[in-house]
GROMACS .gro file of C-alpha atoms in nm:
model
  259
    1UNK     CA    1   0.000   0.000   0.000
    2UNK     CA    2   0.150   0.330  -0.128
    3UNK     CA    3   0.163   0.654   0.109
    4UNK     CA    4  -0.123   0.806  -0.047
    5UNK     CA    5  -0.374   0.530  -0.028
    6UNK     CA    6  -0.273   0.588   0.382
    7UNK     CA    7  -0.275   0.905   0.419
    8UNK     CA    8  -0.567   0.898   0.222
    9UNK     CA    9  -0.734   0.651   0.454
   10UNK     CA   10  -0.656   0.787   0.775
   11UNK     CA   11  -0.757   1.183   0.633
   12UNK     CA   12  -1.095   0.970   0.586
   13UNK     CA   13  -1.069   0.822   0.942
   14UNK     CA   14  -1.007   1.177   1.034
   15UNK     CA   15  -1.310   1.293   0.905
   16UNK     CA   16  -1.489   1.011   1.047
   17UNK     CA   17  -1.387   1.078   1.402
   18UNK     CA   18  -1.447   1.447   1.380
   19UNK     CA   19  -1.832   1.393   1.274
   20UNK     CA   20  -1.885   1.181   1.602
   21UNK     CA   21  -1.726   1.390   1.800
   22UNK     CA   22  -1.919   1.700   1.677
   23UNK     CA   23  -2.250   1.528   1.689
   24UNK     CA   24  -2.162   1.384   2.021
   25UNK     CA   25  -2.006   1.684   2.154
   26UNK     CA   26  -2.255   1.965   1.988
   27UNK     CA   27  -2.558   1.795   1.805
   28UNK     CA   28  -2.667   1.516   2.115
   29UNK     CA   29  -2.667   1.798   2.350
   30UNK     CA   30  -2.891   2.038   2.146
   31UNK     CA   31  -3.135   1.722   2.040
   32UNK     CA   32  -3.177   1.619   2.444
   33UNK     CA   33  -3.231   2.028   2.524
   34UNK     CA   34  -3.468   2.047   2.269
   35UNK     CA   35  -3.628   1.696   2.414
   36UNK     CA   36  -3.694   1.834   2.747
   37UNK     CA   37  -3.803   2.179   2.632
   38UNK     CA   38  -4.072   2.012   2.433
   39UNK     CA   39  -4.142   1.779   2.738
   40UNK     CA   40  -4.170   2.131   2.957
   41UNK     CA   41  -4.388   2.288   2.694
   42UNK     CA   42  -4.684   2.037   2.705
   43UNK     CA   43  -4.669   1.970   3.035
   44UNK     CA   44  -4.723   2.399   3.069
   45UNK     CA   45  -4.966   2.383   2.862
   46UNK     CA   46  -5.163   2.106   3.036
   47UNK     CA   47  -5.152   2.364   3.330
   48UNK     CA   48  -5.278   2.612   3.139
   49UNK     CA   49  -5.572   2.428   3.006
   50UNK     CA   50  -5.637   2.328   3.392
   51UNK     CA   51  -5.563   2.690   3.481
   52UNK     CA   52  -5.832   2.776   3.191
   53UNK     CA   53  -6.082   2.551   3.290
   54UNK     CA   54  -6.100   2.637   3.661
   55UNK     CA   55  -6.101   3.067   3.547
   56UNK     CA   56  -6.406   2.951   3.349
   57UNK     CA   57  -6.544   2.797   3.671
   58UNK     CA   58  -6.470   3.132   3.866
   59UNK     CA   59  -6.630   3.337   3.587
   60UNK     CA   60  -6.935   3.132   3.634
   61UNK     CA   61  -6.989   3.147   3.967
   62UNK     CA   62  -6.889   3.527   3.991
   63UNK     CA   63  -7.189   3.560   3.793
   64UNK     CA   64  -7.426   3.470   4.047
   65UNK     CA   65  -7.212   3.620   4.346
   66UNK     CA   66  -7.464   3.887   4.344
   67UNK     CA   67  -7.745   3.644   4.375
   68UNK     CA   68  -7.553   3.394   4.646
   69UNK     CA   69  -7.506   3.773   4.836
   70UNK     CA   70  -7.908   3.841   4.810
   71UNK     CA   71  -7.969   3.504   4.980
   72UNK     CA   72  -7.716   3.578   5.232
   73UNK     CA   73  -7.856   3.895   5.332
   74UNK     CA   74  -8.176   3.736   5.351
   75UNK     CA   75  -8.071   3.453   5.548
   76UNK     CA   76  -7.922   3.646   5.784
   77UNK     CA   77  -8.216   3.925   5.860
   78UNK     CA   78  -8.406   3.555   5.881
   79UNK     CA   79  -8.173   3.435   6.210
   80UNK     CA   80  -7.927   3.713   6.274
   81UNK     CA   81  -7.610   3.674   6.470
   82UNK     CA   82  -7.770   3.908   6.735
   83UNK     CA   83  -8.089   3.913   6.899
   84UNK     CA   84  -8.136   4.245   6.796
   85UNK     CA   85  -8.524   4.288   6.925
   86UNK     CA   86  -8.500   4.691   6.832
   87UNK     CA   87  -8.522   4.555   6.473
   88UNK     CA   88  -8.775   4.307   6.526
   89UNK     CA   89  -8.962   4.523   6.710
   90UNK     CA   90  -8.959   4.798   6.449
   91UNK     CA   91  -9.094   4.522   6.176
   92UNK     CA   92  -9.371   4.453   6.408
   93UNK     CA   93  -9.503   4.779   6.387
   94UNK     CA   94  -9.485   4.802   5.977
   95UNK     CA   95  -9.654   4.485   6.001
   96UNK     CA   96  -9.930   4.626   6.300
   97UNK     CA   97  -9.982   4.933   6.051
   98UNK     CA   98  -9.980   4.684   5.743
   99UNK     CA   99 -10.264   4.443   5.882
  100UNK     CA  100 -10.495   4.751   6.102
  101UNK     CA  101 -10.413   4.633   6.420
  102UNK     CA  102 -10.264   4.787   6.681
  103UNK     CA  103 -10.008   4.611   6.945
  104UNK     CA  104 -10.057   4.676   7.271
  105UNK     CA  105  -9.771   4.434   7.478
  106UNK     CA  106  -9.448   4.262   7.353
  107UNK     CA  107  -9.221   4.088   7.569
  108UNK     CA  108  -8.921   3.876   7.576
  109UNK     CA  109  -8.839   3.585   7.804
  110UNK     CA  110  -8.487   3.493   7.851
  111UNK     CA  111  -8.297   3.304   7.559
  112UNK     CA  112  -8.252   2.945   7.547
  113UNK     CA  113  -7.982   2.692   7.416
  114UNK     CA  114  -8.077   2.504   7.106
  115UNK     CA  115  -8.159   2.151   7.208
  116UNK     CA  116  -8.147   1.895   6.928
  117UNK     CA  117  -8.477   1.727   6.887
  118UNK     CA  118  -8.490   1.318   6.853
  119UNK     CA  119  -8.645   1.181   6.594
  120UNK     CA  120  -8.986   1.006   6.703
  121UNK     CA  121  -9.080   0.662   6.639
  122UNK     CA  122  -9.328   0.613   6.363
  123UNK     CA  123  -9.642   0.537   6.552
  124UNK     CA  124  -9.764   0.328   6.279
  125UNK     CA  125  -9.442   0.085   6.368
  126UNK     CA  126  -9.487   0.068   6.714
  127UNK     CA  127  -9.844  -0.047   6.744
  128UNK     CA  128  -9.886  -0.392   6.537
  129UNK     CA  129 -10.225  -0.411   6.612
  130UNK     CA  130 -10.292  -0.087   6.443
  131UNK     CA  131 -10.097  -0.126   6.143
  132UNK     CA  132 -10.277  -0.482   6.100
  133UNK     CA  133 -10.610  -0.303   6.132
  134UNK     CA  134 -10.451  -0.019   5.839
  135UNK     CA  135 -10.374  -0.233   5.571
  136UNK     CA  136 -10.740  -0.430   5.592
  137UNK     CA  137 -10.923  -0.148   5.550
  138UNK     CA  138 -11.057  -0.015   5.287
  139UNK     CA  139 -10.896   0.277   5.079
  140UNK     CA  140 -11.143   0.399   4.915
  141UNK     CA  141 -11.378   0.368   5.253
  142UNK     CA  142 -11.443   0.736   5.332
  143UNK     CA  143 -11.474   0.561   5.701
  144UNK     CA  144 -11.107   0.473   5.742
  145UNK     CA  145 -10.938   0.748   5.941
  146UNK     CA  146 -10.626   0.869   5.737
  147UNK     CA  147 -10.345   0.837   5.985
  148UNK     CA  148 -10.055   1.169   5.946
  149UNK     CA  149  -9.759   1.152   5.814
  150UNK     CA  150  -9.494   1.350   5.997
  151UNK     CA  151  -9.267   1.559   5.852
  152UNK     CA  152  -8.906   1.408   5.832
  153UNK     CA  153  -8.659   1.567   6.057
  154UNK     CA  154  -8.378   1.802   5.924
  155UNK     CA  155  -8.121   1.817   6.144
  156UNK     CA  156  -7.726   1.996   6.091
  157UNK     CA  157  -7.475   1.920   6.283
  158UNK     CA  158  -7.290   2.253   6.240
  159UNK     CA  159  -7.624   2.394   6.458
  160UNK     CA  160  -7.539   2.354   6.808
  161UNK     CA  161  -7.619   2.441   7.172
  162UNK     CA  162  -7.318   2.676   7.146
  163UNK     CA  163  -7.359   2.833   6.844
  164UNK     CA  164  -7.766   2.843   6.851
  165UNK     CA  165  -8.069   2.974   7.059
  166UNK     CA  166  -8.383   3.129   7.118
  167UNK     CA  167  -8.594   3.387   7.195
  168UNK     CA  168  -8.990   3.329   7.348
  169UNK     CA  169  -9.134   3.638   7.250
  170UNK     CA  170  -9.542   3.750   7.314
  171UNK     CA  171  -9.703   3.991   7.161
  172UNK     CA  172 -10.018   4.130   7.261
  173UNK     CA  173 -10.265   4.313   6.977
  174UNK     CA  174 -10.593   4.503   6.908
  175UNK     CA  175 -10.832   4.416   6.650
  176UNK     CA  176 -11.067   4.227   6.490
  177UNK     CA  177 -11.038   3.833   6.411
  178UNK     CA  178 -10.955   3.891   6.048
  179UNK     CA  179 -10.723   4.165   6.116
  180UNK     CA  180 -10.573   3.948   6.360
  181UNK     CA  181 -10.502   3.676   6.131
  182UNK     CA  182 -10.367   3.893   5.862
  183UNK     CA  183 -10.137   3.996   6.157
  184UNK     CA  184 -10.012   3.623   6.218
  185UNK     CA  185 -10.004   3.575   5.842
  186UNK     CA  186  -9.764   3.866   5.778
  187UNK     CA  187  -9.590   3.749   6.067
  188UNK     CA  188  -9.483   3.439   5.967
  189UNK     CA  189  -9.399   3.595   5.594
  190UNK     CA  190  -9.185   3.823   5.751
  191UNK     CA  191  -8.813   3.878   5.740
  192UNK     CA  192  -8.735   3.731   6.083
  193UNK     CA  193  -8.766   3.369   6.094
  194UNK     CA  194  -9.074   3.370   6.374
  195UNK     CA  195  -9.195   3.030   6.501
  196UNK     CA  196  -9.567   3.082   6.608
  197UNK     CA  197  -9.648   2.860   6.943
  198UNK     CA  198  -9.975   2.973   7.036
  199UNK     CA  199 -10.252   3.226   6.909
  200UNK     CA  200 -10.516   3.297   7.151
  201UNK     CA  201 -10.823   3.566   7.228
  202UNK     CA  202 -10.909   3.749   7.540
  203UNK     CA  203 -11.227   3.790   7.383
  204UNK     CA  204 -11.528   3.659   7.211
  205UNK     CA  205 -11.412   3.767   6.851
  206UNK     CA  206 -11.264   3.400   6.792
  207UNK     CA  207 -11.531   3.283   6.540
  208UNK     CA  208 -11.438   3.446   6.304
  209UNK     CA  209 -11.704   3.750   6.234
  210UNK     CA  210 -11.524   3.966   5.997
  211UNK     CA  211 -11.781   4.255   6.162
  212UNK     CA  212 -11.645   4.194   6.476
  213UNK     CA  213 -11.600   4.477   6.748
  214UNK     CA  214 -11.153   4.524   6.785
  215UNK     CA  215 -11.060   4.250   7.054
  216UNK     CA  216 -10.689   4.141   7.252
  217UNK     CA  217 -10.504   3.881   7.065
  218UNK     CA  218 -10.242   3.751   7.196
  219UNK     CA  219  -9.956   3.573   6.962
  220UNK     CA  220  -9.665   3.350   7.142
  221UNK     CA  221  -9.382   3.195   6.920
  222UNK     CA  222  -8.989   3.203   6.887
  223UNK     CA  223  -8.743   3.370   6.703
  224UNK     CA  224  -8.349   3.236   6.705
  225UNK     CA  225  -8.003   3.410   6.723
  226UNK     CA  226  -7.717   3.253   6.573
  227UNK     CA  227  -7.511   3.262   6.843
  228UNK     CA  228  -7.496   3.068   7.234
  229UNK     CA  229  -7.749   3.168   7.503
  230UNK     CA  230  -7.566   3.405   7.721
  231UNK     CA  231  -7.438   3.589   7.483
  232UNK     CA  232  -7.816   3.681   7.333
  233UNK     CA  233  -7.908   3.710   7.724
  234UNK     CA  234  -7.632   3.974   7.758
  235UNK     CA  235  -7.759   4.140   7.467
  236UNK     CA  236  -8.131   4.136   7.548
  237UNK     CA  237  -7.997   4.303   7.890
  238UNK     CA  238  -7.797   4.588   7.753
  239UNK     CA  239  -8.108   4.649   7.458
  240UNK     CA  240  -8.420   4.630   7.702
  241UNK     CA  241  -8.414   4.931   7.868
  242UNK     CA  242  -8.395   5.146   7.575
  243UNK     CA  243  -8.763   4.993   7.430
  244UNK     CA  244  -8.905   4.936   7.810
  245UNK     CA  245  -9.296   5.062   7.852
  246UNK     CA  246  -9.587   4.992   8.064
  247UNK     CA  247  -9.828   4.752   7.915
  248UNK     CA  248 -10.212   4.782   7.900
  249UNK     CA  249 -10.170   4.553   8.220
  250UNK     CA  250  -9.912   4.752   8.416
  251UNK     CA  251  -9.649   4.499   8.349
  252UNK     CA  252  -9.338   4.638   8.212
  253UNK     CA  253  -9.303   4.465   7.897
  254UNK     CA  254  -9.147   4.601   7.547
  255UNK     CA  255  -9.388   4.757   7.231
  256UNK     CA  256  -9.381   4.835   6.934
  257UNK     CA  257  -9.672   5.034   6.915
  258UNK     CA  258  -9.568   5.368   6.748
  259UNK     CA  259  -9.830   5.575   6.983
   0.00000   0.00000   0.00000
């Protein structure tokens, strides 16, 4: 082999060697960069189309925020924080003036702890005999007596005897029997949640003679504070005095009467 054919040969070898080294040295790094860029690049863009998807979720429920804030607001004038009876007594009047009566007494009792109510057996359970006796009668037998279904019980456990109470309140009107009820009516429709426990006449008006003479009504129910007894006692203290008057009795009692 001449000189030529090997230098020829090893200028070829040369060559050789320098193209792996360049792609080894230069190229391979570039091609694995490249690699994990591209790698880095979808997985952004996978957070972006999460980051998308949950600003489309905000946008939607920032468009009812002004609703969700409505209910709030209503919820809370419903059972406030505070037992704020200045209020309540200031809606009884609007709803005194509202229904033509007049009220003559309100008063407060002290507040009391929530207590969680059990659920009660179903009667219909509990007594085989009667159950038997239910399912051979007749339907359709305008004789059967239809035996109630109670309401299910709701409870939360997030309502407690810590965070929950109530107020006995009794208020006292004058007017006539469907005045009266129009009273109770817009009572229970109003924006304080306002349990009704008893509804009672001093009078003779109870039958219900739209032409009768104005009579004493008396209405007895519950309203609740979210918030534990003693601090709505401690309240009810500091707020009496300021919407203290005699009664039509001569017992001190609060009103709402605007006379």
């Amino acid at each position: 082999m001449d000189s030529n054919r090997i230098k020829m040969l090893a200028a070829v070898l040369t060559g050789v060697v320098v193209l792996v080294l360049g792609f080894l040295v230069g190229v391979e790094p570039q091609l694995s960069a490249a690699s994990t860029a591209s790698a880095q690049q979808d997985s952004v863009e996978q957070q972006n189309d999460t980051l998308r998807s949950g600003l489309a979720s905000l946008e939607t429920a920032n468009s009812g925020l002004s609703t969700l804030k409505g209910d709030l607001a209503t919820l809370q004038s419903s059972v406030p924080s505070q037992a704020s009876l200045s209020t309540f007594l200031t809606e009884l009047d609007g709803l005194a003036s509202a229904s033509g009566t007049t009220i003559t007494a309100f008063t407060s009792a002290d507040a009391a702890a929530y207590a969680p109510v059990a659920p009660v057996a179903d009667a219909t359970t509990t007594d085989a005999g009667s159950s038997d006796e239910t399912e051979t009668a007749s339907p359709s037998d305008p004789t059967t007596p239809v035996v109630p279904t109670a309401p299910q019980l709701v409870t939360d456990p997030q309502i407690t005897t810590t965070n929950f109470s109530s107020i006995p309140i009794t208020v006292s009107i004058s007017g006539s029997y469907a005045q009266a009820l129009d009273f109770l009516s817009r009572l229970q429709g109003g924006s304080r949640l306002f349990l009704v426990t008893t509804f009672a006449s001093a009078g003779s008006s109870e039958s219900g003679d739209t032409g009768s003479t104005p009579d004493q009504w008396t209405v007895g129910g519950l309203v609740y504070v979210l918030q534990d007894a003693a601090a709505t006692q401690a309240e009810q203290a500091a707020e009496t005095p300021t919407t203290t008057a005699e009664g039509t009795d001569g017992t001190s009692s609060d009103t709402a009467a605007g006379e």
